[in-house]
Short mmCIF file of C-alpha atoms and ligand atoms in Angstrom, two decimals:
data_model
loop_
_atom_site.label_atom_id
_atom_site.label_comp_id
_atom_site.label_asym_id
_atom_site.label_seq_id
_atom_site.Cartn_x
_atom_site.Cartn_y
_atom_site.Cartn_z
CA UNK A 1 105.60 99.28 78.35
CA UNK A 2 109.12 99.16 79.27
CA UNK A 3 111.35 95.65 77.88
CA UNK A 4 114.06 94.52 79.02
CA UNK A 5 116.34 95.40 76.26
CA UNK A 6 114.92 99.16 76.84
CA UNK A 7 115.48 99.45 80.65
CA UNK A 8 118.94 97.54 80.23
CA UNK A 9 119.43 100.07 77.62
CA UNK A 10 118.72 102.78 79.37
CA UNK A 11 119.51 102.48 83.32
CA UNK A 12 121.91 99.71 83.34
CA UNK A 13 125.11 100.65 85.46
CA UNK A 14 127.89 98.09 84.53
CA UNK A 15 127.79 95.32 86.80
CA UNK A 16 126.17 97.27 89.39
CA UNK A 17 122.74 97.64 88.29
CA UNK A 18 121.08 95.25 85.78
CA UNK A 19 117.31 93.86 84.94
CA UNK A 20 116.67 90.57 84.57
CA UNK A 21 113.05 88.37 84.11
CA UNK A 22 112.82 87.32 87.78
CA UNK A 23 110.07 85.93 89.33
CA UNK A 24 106.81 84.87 86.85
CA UNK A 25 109.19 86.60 84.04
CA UNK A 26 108.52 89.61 85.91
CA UNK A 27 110.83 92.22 85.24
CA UNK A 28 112.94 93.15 88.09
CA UNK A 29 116.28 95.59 88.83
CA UNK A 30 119.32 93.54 90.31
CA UNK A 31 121.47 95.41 92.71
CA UNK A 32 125.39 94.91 93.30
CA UNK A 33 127.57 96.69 94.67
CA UNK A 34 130.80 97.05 97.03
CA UNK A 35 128.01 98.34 99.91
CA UNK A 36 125.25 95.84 98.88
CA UNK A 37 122.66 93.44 96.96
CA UNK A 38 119.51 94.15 96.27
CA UNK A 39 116.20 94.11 93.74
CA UNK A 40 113.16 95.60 92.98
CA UNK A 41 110.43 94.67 90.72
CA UNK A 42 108.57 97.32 88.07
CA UNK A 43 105.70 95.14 89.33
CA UNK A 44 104.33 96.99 92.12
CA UNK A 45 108.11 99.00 92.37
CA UNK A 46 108.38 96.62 94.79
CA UNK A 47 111.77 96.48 96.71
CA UNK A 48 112.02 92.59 97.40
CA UNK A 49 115.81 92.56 98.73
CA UNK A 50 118.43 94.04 100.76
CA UNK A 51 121.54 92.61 101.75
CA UNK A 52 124.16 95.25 103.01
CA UNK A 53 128.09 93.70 103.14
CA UNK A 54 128.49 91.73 106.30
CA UNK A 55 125.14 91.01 107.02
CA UNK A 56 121.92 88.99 106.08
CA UNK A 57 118.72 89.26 104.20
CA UNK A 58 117.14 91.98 106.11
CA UNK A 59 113.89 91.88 104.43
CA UNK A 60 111.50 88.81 104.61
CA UNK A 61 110.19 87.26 100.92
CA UNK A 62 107.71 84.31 101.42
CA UNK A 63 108.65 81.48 99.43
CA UNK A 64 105.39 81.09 98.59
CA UNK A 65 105.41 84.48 97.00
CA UNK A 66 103.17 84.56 93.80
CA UNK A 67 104.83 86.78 91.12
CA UNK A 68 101.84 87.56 88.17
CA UNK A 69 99.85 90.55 87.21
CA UNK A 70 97.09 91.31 90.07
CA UNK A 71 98.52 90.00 92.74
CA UNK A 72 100.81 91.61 95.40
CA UNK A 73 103.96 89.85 96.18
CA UNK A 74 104.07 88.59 99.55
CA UNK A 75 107.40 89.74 101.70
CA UNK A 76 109.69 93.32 100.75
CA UNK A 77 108.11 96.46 100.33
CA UNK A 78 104.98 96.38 99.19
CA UNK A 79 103.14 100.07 98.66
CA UNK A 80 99.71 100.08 99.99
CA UNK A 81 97.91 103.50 98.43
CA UNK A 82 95.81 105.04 98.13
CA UNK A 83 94.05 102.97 101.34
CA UNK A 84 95.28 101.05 103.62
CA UNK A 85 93.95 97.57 104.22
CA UNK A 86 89.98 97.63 103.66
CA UNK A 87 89.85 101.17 104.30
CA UNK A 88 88.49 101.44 100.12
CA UNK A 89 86.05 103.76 99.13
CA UNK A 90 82.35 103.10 99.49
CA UNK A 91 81.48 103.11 95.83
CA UNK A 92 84.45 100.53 94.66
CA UNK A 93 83.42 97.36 97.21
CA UNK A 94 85.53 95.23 95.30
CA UNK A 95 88.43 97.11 95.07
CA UNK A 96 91.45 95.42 96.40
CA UNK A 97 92.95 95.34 99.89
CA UNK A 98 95.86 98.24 100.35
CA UNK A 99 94.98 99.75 97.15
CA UNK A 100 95.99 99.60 93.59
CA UNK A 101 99.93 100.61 93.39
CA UNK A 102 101.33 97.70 94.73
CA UNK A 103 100.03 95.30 91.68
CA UNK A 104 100.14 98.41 89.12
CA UNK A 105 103.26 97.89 86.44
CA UNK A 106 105.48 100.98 87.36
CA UNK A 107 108.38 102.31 84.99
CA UNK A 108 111.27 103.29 85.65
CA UNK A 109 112.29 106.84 85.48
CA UNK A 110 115.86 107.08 86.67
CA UNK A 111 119.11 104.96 87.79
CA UNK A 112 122.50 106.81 88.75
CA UNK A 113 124.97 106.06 91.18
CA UNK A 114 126.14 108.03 93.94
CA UNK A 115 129.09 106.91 95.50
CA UNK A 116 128.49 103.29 96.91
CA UNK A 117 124.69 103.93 96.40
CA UNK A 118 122.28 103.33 93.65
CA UNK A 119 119.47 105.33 93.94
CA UNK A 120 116.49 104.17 91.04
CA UNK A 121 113.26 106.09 90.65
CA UNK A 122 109.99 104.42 90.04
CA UNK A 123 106.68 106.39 88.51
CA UNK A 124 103.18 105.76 88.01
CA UNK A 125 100.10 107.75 87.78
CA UNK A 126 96.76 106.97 89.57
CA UNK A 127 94.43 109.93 88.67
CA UNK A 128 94.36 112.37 90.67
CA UNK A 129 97.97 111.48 91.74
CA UNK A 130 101.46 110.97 90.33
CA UNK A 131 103.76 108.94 92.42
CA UNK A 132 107.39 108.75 92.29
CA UNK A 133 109.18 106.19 94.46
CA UNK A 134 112.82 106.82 94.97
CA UNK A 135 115.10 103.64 96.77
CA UNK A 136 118.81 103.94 97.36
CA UNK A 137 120.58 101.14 98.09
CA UNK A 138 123.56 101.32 100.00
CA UNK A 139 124.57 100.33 103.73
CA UNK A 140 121.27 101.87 104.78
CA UNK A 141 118.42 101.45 102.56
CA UNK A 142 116.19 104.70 102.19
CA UNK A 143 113.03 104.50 100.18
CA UNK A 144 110.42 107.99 99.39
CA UNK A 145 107.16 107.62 97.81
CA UNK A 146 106.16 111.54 96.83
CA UNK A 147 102.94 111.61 95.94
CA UNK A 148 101.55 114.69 93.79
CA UNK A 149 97.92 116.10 93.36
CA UNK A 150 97.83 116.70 90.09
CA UNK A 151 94.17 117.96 90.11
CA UNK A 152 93.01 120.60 90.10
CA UNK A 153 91.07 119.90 93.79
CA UNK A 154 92.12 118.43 97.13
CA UNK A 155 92.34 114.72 97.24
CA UNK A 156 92.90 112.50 100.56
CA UNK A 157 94.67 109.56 100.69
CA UNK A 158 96.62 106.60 102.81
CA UNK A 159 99.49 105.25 102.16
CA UNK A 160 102.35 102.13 104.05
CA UNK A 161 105.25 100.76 103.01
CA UNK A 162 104.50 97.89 104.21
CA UNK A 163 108.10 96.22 105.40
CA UNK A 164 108.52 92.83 105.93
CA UNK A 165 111.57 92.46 108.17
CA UNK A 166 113.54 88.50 108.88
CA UNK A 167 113.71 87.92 112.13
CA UNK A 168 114.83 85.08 113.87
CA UNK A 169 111.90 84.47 116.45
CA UNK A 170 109.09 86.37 117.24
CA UNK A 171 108.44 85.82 120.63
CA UNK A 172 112.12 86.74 121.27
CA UNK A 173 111.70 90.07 119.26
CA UNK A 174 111.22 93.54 120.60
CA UNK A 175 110.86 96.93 119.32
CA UNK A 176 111.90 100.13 120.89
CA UNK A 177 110.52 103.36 119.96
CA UNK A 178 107.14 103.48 120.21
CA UNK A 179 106.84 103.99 123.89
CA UNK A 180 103.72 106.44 125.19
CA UNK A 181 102.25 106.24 121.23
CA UNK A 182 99.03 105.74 121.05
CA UNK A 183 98.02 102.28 119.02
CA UNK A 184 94.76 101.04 117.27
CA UNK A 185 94.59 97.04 118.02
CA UNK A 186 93.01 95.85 114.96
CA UNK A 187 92.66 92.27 115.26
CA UNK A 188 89.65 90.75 115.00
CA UNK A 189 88.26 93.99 113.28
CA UNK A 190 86.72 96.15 115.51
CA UNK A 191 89.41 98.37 116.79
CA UNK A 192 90.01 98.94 120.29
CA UNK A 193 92.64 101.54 121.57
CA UNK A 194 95.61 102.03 123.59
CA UNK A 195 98.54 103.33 124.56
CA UNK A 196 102.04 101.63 124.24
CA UNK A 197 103.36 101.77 128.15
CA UNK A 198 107.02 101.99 129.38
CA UNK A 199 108.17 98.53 128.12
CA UNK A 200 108.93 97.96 124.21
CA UNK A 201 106.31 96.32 121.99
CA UNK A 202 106.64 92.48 122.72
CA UNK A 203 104.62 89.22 120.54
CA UNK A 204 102.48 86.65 122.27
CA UNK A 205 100.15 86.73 119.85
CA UNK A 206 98.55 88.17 116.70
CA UNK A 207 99.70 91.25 116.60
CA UNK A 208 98.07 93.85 114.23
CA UNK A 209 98.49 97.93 115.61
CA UNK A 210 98.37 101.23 113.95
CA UNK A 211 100.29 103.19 116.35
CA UNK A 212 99.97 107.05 115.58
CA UNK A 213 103.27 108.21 116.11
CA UNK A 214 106.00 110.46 113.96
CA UNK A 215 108.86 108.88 115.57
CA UNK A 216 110.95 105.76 114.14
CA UNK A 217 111.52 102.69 115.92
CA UNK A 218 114.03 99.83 116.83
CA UNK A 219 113.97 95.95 116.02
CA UNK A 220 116.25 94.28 118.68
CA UNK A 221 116.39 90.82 117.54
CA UNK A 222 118.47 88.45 119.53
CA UNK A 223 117.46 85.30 117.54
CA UNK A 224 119.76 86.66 114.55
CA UNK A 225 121.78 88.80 116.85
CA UNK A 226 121.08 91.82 115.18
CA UNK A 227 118.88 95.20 115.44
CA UNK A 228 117.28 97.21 112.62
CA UNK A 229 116.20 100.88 112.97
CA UNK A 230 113.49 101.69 110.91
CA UNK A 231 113.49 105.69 110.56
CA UNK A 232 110.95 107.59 108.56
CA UNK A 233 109.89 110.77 107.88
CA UNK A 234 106.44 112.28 106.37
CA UNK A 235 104.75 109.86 107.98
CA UNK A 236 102.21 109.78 111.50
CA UNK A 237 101.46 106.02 111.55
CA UNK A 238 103.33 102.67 112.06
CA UNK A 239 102.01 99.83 111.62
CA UNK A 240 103.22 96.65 113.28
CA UNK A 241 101.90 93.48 112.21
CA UNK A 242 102.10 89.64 112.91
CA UNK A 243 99.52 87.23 111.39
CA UNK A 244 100.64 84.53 114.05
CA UNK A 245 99.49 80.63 113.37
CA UNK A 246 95.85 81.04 112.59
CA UNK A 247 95.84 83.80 110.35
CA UNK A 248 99.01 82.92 108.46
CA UNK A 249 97.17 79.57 107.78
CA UNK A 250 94.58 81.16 105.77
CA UNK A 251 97.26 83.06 103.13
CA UNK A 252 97.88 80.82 100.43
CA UNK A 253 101.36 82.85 99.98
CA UNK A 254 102.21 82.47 103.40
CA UNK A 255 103.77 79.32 104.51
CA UNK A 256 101.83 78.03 107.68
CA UNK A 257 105.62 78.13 109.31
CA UNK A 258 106.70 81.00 108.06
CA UNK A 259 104.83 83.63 110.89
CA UNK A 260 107.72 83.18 113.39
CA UNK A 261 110.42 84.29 111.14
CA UNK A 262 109.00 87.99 109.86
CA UNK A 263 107.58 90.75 111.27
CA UNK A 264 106.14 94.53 109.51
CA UNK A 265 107.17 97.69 110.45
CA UNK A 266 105.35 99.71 108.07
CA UNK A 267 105.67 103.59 107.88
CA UNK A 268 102.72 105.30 106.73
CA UNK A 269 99.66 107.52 106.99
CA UNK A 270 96.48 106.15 107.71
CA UNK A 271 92.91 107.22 109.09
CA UNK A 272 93.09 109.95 111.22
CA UNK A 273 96.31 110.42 109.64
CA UNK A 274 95.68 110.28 106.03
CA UNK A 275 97.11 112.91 103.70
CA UNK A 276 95.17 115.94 102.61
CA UNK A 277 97.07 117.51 99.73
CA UNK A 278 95.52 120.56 97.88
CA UNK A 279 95.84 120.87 94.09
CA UNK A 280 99.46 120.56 92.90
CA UNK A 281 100.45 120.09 96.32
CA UNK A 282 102.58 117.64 97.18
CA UNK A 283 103.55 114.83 100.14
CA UNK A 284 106.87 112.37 100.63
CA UNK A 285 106.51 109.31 103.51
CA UNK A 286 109.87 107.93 103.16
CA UNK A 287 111.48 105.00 105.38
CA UNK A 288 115.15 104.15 105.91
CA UNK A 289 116.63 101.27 107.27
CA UNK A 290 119.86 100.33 108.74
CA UNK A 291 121.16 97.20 110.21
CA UNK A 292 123.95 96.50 113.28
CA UNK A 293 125.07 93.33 114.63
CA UNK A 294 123.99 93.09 118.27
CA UNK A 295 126.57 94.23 120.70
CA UNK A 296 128.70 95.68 118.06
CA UNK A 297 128.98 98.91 116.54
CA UNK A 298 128.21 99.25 112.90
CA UNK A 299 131.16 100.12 111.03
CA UNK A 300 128.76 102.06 108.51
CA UNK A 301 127.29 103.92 111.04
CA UNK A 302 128.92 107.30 109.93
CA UNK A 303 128.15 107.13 106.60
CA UNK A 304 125.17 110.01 105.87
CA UNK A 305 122.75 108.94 103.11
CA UNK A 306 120.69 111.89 102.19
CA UNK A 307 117.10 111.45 102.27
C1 LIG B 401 98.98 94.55 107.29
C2 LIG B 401 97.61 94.75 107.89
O1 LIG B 401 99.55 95.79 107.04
O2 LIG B 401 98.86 93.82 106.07
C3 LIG B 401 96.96 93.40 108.11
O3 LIG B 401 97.76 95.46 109.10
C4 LIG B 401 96.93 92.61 106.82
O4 LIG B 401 95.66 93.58 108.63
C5 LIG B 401 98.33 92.53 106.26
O5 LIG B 401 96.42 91.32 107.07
C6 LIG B 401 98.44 91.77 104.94
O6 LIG B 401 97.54 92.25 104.01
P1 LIG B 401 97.43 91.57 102.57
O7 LIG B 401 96.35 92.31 101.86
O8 LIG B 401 98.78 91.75 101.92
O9 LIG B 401 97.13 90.11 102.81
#
C-alpha cells in the first residue's frame, strides 16, 4: 500500500501537486496550479474537485460525504464498473451497487506536468481486467478509464463516470445535446422508453435516464450563469440523473436540500451498450469537461488538451 511519505516521494510536483490525509485520513492528491485546483482520492481514484481560474466549483461534493473504506463518496467522479447500478451478476446478490472500483484503494502510477496541466494516472486490477484512469487537470478537465482484458477469454462489462455537476437550480437547468437520442426512464424501476424530442432535457421531477447516444452534451445553467460541456468519447450511454426530494431523503450522504443544487451527467456504457473486449483487447470511455461563463466567451477556449 502506498503512504504518504511514498507518493509525496515519488509524484509530488513542487507546489503544484501534493498528497495530503484528506477526508477520513484518506489519502488524496491536491492540485494547484496557474490553470487550476483540484483533488483526487486513491480511494476509489476518485476526482472530488475542479476549480479552473476564474470560475467556481464545477463539480458537486455532498457535505454529507462519508470518506472510509467501503463506501463510495458521494459528489465528483465516482467510477461505477464493472456494472452499473444493480445491473450485478446473478451469482454475487450482494454485491454492491455500481460495482467494486469506486470503493477499491487504487495506486498511483504516474504524475508529470504538461504545460499548465497535471495529468496523474491511477491503476487497479479487478481480475479479468486492469484499469488505468488517467485525469488532467487544466482549464478543461479530461478524465480516461482504459480498461484491459487481461484474460485469456472475452469478458463484458459496464462502466460511468458518474459526474456530479453544481448547479445553481434544477428546475432552471437545461441540457443540450441529446436531442432525437433514445433514453431508458428508470425511475421507479421498471424501465420505460423514449426518445428525447426537439427541446433540451428539462427537470420537473426525478429524473433518472440512460440515453443511448455517442454524442456529448451541454449544461446551460442560468442560476450560476454558466454552461458546462461534457464531451466524451468511447462511450454509447449518458446517464442523467436527479434524485429530486423523495429520493434524496432516503441517502444518508445526501442532504435532504442538497437535490436542487447538483445534477449527473455520467458518460458510460451500459446494457445494450456494455463493452465486449476479447482477450488482451482493450477499451477507453473518457469524459472532458469545460466550463464558460454565460454570455461570454471562454478565454481558454483555444487551448487543445489532448485526450
Ligand atoms: C445514478 C443512477 O447513476 O446513481 C441512480 O442512475 C442511482 O439510479 C444513483 O440512484 C446513485 O447511486 P448510489 O449507488 O451512488 O446511491
Amino acid at each position: 500500500m502506498q503512504t504518504l511519505d511514498d507518493l509525496n516521494a515519488r509524484f509530488a510536483l513542487e507546489d503544484a501537486l501534493v498528497f495530503e490525509a484528506g477526508g477520513g485520513g484518506l489519502l488524496r492528491a491536491v492540485v494547484r496550479t496557474r490553470a487550476c485546483t483540484g483533488e483526487a482520492y486513491l480511494h476509489g481514484a476518485h476526482v472530488t474537485r475542479w476549480r479552473p481560474s476564474g470560475h467556481d466549483e464545477v463539480l458537486w461534493l455532498s457535505s454529507l460525504a462519508e470518506y472510509r473504506a467501503g463506501k463510495a463518496i458521494r459528489g465528483g467522479i465516482p467510477i461505477c464498473f464493472p456494472w452499473f447500478a444493480g445491473h450485478k451478476p446473478a451469482d454475487q446478490p450482494d454485491a454492491p451497487s455500481h460495482g467494486l472500483v469506486r470503493t477499491a484503494l487504487w495506486r498511483v502510477d504516474a504524475a508529470a506536468r504538461d504545460g499548465d496541466d497535471i495529468v496523474l494516472t491511477f491503476a487497479t486490477d479487478l481480475p479479468p481486467y486492469t484499469l488505468r484512469y488517467t485525469v488532467r487537470f487544466g482549464t478543461a478537465l479530461d478524465y480516461a478509464l482504459a480498461v484491459t482484458n487481461a484474460s485469456a477469454t472475452p469478458a463484458a462489462f459496464e462502466v460511468a463516470l458518474h459526474s456530479y455537476f453544481s448547479v445553481g437550480e434544477i428546475k432552471r437547468v437545461e441540457v443540450a445535446g441529446l436531442l432525437g437520442a433514445a433514453y431508458e426512464n428508470t425511475v421507479g424501476g421498471a424501465g420505460t422508453r423514449h426518445t428525447q424530442g426537439d427541446a433540451p432535457l428539462t427537470f420537473a421531477g426525478e429524473t433518472d435516464f440512460i440515453y443511448a447516444t455517442t454524442a456529448g452534451c451541454t449544461i446551460h445553467d442560468p442560476g450560476l450563469s454558466r454552461t458546462i460541456e461534457v464531451d466524451k468519447r468511447g462511450s454509447a450511454s449518458t446517464v442523467v440523473w436527479n434524485p429530486w426530494a423523495g429520493k434524496a431523503r432516503t441517502m444518508g450522504d445526501f442532504g435532504d436540500d442538497a437535490w436542487p443544487g447538483m445534477l449527473c451527467v455520467e458518460p458510460g456504457n451500459i446494457a445494450p451498450n456494455a463493452v465486449r473486449l476479447g482477450p488482451g483487447r482493450s477499451h477507453t470511455t473518457a469524459g472532458r469537461l469545460r466550463v464558460q461563463t454565460a454570455g461570454k466567451a471562454d478565454s481558454h477556449s483555444e487551448v487543445v488538451v489532448s485526450h
